[in-house]
mmCIF file of C-alpha atoms and ligand atoms in Angstrom:
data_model
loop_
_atom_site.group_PDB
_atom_site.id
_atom_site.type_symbol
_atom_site.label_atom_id
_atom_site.label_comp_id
_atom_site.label_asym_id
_atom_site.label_seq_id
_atom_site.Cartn_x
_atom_site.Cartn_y
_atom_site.Cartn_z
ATOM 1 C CA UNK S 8 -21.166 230.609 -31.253
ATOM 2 C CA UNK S 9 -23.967 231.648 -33.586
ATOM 3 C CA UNK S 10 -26.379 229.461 -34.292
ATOM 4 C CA UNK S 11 -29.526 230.000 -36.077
ATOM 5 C CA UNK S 12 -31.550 231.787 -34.325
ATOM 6 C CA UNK S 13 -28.915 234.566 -33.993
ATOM 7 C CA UNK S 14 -27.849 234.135 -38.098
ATOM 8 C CA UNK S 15 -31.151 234.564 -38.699
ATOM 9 C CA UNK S 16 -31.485 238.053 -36.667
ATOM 10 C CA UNK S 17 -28.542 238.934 -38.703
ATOM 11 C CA UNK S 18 -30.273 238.538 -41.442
ATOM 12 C CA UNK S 19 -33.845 240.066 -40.859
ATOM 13 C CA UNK S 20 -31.973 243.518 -39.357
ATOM 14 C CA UNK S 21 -29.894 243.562 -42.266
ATOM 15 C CA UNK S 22 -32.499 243.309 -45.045
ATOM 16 C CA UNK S 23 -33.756 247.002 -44.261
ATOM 17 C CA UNK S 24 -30.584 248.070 -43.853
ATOM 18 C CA UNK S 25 -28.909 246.632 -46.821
ATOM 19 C CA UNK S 26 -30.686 245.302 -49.685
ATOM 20 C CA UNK S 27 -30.901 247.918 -52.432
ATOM 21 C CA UNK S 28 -27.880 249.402 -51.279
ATOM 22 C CA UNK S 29 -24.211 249.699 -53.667
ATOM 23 C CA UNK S 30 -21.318 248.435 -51.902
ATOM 24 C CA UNK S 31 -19.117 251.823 -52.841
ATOM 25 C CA UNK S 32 -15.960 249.635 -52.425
ATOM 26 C CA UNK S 33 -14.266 247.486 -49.861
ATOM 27 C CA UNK S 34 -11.506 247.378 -47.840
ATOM 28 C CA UNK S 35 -9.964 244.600 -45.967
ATOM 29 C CA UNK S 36 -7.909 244.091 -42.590
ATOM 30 C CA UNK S 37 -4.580 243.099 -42.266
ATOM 31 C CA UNK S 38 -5.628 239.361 -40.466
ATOM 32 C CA UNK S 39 -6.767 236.456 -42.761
ATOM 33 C CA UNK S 40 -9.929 234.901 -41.393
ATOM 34 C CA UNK S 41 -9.868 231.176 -41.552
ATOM 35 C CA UNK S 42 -10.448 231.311 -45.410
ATOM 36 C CA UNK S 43 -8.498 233.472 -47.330
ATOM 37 C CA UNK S 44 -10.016 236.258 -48.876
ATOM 38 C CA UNK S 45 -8.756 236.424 -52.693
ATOM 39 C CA UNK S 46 -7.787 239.737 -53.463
ATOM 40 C CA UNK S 47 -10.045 238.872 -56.852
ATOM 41 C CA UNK S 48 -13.050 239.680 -54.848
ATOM 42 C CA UNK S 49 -12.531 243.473 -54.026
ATOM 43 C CA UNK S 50 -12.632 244.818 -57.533
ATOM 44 C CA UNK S 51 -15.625 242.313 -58.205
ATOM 45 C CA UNK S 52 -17.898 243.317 -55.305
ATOM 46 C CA UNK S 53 -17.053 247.298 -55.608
ATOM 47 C CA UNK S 54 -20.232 249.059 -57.642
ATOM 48 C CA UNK S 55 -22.377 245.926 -57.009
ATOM 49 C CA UNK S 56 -25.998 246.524 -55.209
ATOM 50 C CA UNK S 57 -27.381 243.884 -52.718
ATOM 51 C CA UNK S 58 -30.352 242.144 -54.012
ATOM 52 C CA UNK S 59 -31.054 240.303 -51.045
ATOM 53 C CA UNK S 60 -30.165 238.871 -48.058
ATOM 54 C CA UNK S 61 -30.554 235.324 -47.019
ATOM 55 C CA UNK S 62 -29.702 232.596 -44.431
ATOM 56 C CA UNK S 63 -29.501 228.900 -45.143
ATOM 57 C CA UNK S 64 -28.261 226.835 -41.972
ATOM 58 C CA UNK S 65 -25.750 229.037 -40.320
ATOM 59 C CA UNK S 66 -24.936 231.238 -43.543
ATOM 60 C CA UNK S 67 -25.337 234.429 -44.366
ATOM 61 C CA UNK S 68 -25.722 234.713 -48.112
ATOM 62 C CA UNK S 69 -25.994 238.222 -49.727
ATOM 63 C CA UNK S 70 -26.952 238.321 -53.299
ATOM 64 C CA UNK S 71 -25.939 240.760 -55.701
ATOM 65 C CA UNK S 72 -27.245 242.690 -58.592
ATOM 66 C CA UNK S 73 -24.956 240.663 -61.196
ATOM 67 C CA UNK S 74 -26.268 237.427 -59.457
ATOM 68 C CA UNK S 75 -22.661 236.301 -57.409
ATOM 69 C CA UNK S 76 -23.318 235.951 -53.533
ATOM 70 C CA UNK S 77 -21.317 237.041 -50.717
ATOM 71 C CA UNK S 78 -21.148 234.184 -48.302
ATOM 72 C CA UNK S 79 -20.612 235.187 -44.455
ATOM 73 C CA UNK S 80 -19.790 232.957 -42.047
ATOM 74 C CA UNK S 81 -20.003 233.892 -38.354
ATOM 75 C CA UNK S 82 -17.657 231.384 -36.924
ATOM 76 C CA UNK S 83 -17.352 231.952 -33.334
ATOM 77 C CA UNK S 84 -17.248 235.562 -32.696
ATOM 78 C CA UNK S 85 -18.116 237.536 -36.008
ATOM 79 C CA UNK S 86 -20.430 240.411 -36.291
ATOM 80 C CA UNK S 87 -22.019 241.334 -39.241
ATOM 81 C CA UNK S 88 -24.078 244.760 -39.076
ATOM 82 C CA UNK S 89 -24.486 247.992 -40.844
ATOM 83 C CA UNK S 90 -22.777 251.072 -38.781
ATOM 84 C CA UNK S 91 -23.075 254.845 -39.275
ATOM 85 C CA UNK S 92 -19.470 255.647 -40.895
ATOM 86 C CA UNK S 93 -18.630 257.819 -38.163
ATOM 87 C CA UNK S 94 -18.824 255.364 -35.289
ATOM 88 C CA UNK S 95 -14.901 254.289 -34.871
ATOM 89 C CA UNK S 96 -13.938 250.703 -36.131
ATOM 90 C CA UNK S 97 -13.588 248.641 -33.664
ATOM 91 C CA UNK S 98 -10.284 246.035 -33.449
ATOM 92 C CA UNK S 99 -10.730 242.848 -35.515
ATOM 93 C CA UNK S 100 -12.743 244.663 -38.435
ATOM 94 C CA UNK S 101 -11.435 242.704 -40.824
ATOM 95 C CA UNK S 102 -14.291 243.653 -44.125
ATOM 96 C CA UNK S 103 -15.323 247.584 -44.617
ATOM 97 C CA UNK S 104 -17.892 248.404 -47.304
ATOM 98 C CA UNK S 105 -19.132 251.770 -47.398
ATOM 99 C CA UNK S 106 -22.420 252.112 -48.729
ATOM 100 C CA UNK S 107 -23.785 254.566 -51.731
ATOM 101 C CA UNK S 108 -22.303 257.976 -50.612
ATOM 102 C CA UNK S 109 -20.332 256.483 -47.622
ATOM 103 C CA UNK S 110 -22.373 256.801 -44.870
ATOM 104 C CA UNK S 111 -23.116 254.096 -43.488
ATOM 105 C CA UNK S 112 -20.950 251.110 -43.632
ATOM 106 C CA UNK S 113 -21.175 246.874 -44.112
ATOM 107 C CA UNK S 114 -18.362 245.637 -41.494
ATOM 108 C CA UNK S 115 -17.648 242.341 -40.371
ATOM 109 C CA UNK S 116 -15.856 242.027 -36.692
ATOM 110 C CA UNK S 117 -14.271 238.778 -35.988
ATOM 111 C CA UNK S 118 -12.675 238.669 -32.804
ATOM 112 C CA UNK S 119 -11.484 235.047 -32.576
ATOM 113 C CA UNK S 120 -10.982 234.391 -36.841
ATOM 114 C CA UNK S 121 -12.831 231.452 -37.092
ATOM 115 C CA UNK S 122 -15.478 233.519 -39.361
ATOM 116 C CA UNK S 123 -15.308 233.621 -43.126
ATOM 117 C CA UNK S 124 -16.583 235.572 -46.207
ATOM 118 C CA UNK S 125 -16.069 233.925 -49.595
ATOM 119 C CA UNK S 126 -17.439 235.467 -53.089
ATOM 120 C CA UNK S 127 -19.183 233.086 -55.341
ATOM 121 C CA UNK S 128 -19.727 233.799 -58.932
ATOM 122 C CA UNK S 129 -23.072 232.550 -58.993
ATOM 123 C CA UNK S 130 -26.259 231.065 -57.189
ATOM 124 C CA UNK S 131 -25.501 227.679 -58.206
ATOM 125 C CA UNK S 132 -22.151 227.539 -57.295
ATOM 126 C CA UNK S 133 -23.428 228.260 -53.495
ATOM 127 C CA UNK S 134 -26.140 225.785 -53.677
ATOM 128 C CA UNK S 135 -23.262 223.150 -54.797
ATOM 129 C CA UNK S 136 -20.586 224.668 -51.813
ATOM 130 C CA UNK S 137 -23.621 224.434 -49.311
ATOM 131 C CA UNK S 138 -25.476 220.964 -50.532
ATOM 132 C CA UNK S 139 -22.836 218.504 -48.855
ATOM 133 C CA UNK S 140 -22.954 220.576 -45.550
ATOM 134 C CA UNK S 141 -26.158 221.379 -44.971
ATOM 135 C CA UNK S 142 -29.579 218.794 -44.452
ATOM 136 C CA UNK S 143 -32.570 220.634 -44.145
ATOM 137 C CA UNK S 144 -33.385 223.514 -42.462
ATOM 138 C CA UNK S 145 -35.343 222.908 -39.252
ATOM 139 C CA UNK S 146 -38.355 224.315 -40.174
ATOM 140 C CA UNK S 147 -38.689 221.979 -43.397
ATOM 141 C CA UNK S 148 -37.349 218.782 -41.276
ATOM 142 C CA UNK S 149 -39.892 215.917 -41.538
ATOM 143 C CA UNK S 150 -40.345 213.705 -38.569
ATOM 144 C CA UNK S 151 -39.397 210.502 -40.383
ATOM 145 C CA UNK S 152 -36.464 211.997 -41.685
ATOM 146 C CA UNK S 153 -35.611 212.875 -38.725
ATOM 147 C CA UNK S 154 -36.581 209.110 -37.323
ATOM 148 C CA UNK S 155 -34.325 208.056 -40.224
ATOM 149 C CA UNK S 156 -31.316 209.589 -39.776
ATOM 150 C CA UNK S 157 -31.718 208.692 -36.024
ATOM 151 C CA UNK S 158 -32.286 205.061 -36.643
ATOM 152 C CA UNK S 159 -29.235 204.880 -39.070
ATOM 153 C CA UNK S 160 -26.538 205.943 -36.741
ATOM 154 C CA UNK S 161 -24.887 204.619 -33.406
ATOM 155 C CA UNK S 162 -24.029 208.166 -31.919
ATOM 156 C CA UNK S 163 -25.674 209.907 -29.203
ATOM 157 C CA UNK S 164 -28.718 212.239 -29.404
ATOM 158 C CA UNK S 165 -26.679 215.142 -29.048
ATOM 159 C CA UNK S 166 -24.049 214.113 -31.631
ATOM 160 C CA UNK S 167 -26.977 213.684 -34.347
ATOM 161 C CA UNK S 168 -28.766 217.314 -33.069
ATOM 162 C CA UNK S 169 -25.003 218.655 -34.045
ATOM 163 C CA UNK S 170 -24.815 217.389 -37.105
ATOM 164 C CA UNK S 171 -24.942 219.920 -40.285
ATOM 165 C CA UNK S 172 -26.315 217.328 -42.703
ATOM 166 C CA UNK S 173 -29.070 216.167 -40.471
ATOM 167 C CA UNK S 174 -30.418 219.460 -39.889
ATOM 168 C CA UNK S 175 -28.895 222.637 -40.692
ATOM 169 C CA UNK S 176 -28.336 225.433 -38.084
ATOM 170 C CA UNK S 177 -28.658 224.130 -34.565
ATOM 171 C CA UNK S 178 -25.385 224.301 -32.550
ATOM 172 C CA UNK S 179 -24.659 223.321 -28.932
ATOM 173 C CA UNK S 180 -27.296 225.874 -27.163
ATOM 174 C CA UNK S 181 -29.989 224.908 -28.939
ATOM 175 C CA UNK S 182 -29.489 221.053 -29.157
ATOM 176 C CA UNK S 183 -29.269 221.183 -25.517
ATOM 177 C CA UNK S 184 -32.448 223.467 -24.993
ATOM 178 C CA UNK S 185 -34.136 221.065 -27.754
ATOM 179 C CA UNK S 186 -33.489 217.900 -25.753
ATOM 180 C CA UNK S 187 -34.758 219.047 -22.469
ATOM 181 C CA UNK S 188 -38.122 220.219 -24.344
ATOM 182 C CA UNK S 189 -38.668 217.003 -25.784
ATOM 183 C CA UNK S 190 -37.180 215.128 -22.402
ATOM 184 C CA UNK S 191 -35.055 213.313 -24.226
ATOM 185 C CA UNK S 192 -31.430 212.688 -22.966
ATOM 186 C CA UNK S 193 -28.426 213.779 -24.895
ATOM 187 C CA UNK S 194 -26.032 210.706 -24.313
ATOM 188 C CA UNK S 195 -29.466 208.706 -25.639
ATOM 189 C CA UNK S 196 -28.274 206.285 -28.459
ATOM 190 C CA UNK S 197 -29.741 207.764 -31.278
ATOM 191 C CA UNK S 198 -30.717 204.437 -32.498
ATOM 192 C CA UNK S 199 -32.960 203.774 -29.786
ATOM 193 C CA UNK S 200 -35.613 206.155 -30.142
ATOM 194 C CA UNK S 201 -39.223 205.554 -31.337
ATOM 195 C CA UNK S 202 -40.984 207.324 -34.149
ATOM 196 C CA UNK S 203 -43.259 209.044 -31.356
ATOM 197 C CA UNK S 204 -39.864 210.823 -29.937
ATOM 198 C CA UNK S 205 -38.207 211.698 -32.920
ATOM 199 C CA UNK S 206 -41.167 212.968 -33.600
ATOM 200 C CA UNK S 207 -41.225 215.176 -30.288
ATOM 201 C CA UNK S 208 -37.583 216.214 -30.737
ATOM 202 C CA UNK S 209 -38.581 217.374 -34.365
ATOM 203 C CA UNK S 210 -41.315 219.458 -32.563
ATOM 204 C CA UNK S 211 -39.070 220.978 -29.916
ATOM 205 C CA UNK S 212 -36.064 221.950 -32.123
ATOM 206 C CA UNK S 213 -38.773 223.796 -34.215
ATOM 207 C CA UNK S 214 -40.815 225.770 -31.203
ATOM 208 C CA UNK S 215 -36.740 226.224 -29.349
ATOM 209 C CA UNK S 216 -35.561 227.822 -32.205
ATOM 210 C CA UNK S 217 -38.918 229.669 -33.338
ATOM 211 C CA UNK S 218 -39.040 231.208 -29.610
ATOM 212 C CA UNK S 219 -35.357 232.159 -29.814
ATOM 213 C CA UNK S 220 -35.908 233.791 -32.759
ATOM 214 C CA UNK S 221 -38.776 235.897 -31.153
ATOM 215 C CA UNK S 222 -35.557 237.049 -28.560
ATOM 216 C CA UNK S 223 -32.935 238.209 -31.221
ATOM 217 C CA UNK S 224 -30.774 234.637 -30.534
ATOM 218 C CA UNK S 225 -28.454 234.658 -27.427
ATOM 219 C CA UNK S 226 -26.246 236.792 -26.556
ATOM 220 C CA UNK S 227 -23.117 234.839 -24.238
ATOM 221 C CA UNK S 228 -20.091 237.055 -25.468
ATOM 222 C CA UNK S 229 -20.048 238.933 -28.433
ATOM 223 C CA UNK S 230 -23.202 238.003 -30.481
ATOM 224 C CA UNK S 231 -24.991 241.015 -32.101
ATOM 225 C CA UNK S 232 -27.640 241.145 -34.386
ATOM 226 C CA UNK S 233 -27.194 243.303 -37.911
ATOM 227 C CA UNK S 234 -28.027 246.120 -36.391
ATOM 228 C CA UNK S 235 -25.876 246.174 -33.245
ATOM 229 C CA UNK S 236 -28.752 244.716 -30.723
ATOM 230 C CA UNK S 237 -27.749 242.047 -28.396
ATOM 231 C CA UNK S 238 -30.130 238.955 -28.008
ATOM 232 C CA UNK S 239 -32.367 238.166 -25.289
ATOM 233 C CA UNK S 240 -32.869 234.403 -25.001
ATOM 234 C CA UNK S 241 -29.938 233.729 -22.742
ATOM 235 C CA UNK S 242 -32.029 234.702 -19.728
ATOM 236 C CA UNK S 243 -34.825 231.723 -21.134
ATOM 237 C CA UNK S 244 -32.554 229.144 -20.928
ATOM 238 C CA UNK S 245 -34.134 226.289 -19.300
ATOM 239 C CA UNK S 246 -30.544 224.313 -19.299
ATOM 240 C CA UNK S 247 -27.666 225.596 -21.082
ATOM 241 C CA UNK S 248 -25.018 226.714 -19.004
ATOM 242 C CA UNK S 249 -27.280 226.272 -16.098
ATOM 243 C CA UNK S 250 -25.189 223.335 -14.412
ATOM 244 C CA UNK S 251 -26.288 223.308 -10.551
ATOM 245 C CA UNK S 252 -29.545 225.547 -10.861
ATOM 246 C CA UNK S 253 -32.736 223.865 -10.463
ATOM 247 C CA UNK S 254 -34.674 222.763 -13.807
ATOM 248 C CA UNK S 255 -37.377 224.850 -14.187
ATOM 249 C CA UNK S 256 -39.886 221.985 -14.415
ATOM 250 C CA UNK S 257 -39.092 219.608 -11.646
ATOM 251 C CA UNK S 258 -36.289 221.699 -9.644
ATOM 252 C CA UNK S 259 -34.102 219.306 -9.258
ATOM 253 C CA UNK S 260 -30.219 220.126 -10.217
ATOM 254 C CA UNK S 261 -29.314 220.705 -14.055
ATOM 255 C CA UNK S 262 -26.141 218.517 -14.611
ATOM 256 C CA UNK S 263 -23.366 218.701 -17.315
ATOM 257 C CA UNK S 264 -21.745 216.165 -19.254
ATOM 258 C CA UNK S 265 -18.819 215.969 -21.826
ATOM 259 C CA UNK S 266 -20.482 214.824 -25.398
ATOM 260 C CA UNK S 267 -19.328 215.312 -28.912
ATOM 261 C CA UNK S 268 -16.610 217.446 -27.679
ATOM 262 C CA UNK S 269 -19.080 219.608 -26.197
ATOM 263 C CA UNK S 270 -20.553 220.293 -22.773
ATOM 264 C CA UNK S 271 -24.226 219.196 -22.779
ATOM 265 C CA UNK S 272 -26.830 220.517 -20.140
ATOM 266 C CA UNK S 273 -29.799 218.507 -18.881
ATOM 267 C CA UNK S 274 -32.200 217.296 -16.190
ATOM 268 C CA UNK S 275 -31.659 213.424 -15.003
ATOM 269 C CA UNK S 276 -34.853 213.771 -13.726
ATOM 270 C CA UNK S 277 -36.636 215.235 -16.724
ATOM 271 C CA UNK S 278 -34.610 213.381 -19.232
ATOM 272 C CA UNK S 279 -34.123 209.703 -17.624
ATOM 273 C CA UNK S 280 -30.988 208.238 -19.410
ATOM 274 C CA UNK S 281 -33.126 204.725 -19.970
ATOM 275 C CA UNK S 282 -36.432 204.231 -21.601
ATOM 276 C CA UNK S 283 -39.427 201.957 -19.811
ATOM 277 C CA UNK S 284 -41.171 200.596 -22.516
ATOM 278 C CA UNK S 285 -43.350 197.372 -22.681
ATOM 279 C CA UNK S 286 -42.516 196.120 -19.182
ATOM 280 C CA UNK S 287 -38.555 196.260 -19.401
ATOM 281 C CA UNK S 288 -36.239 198.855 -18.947
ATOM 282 C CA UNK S 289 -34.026 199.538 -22.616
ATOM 283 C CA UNK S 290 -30.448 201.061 -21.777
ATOM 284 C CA UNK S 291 -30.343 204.278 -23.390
HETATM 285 ZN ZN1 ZN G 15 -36.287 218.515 -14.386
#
């Protein structure tokens, strides 16, 4: 699934690629993706130019000249890139925009549905849609808001990493990649963490996701960036999916447990499930 690093790929190759550029119409696919498009939207969107192209959390937000945004969602499988016209469309294309004289093309591929794309009339109307889903981007995270928001709940470390409205854009790879960089454990009560780690798991969510960046995201099934690319960071995983391999810092076996709904990857060794602190051992 897309998380930010590969969103904001996305977003970077299609800025070149895009912005300046009149969608000439659009055409849709006979599939609904998991919000309906309104057929209100085509008619709207033909003519218009792309101002820019942004990402906030795990959305793609394109504005346009007459200041409504396209809102893209990825979901689990969507593709969002600019293609030559003449390349053939592949199955699930389920948005076409041809661009200025028809050349090239905006198409969005979603194999499995769960993607969306949703026209908003204006900027504010996204900030309002996105404010009650979305904390702060990982970048602009503070450490005591991070400490806060850990302090105030009873779920697990990897629960709280999950969380949209703690901070926006990290998904299962990267909470799991986060954790073992700060050596924290995922099934950790959140609650139980000291300023000093939350401060460290603020650090390593910011240099995981900064480095993943650097690779074009991750590339497990059908990721690609806005130009086509695959990502490269799947071969730097230091846990994820890794269950049985040796951790690359101590060797030992990477292990797998069910959390959140979600399998989470980690070292026992390198992330101890209890804390020794002043003498006494706290349960994690
Ligand atoms: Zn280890």
């Amino acid at each position: 699934m897309p998380e930010l690093p590969e969103v904001e790929t996305v977003v970077r190759d299609l800025r070149p690629l895009l912005v300046g550029r009149r969608l000439a119409h659009v055409e849709t696919g006979p599939h609904q993706l998991r919000e309906p498009w309104d057929p209100a939207w085509r008619p709207r969107l033909t003519g218009r130019v792309v101002a820019a192209a942004r990402r906030r959390g795990k959305w793609i937000l394109l504005d346009l000249d007459d200041a409504a945004c396209l809102v893209v969602h990825l979901g689990m499988t969507g593709q969002l890139t600019v293609t030559a016209a003449g390349q053939p469309r592949a199955s699930h294309t389920h948005l076409v925009a041809p661009l200025d004289d028809g050349r090239d093309e905006l198409r969005f591929r979603d194999i499995r549905r769960f993607g969306s794309a949703r026209l908003f009339a204006a900027a504010a109307a996204v900030d309002e849609f996105l404010r009650d889903r979305l904390g702060p981007e990982p970048f602009d995270l503070r450490a005591e808001e991070l400490a806060a928001a850990l302090a105030g709940t009873d779920r697990c470390l990897k629960a709280v990493l999950l969380d949209q409205t703690v901070v926006a854009g990290v998904g299962n790879i990267y909470a799991d990649e986060s954790l073992f960089r700060a050596g924290l454990h995922p099934a950790r009560r959140a609650r139980t963490v000291t300023p000093a780690e939350a401060a460290r798991l603020r650090d390593a969510v910011a240099a995981v996701l900064t480095r993943a960046v650097e690779y074009r995201g991750s590339t497990i099934r059908d990721y690609v960036g806005g130009s086509g690319l695959r990502g490269g960071f799947q071969d730097e995983f230091a846990v994820y999916g890794r269950t049985g391999e040796p951790c690359p810092a101590c060797g030992g076996p990477i292990e797998c447990l069910r959390l959140a709904g979600r399998s989470s990857h980690f070292c026992p060794v390198c992330q101890p499930a209890t804390t020794r602190r002043r003498g006494r051992v706290a349960a994690g």
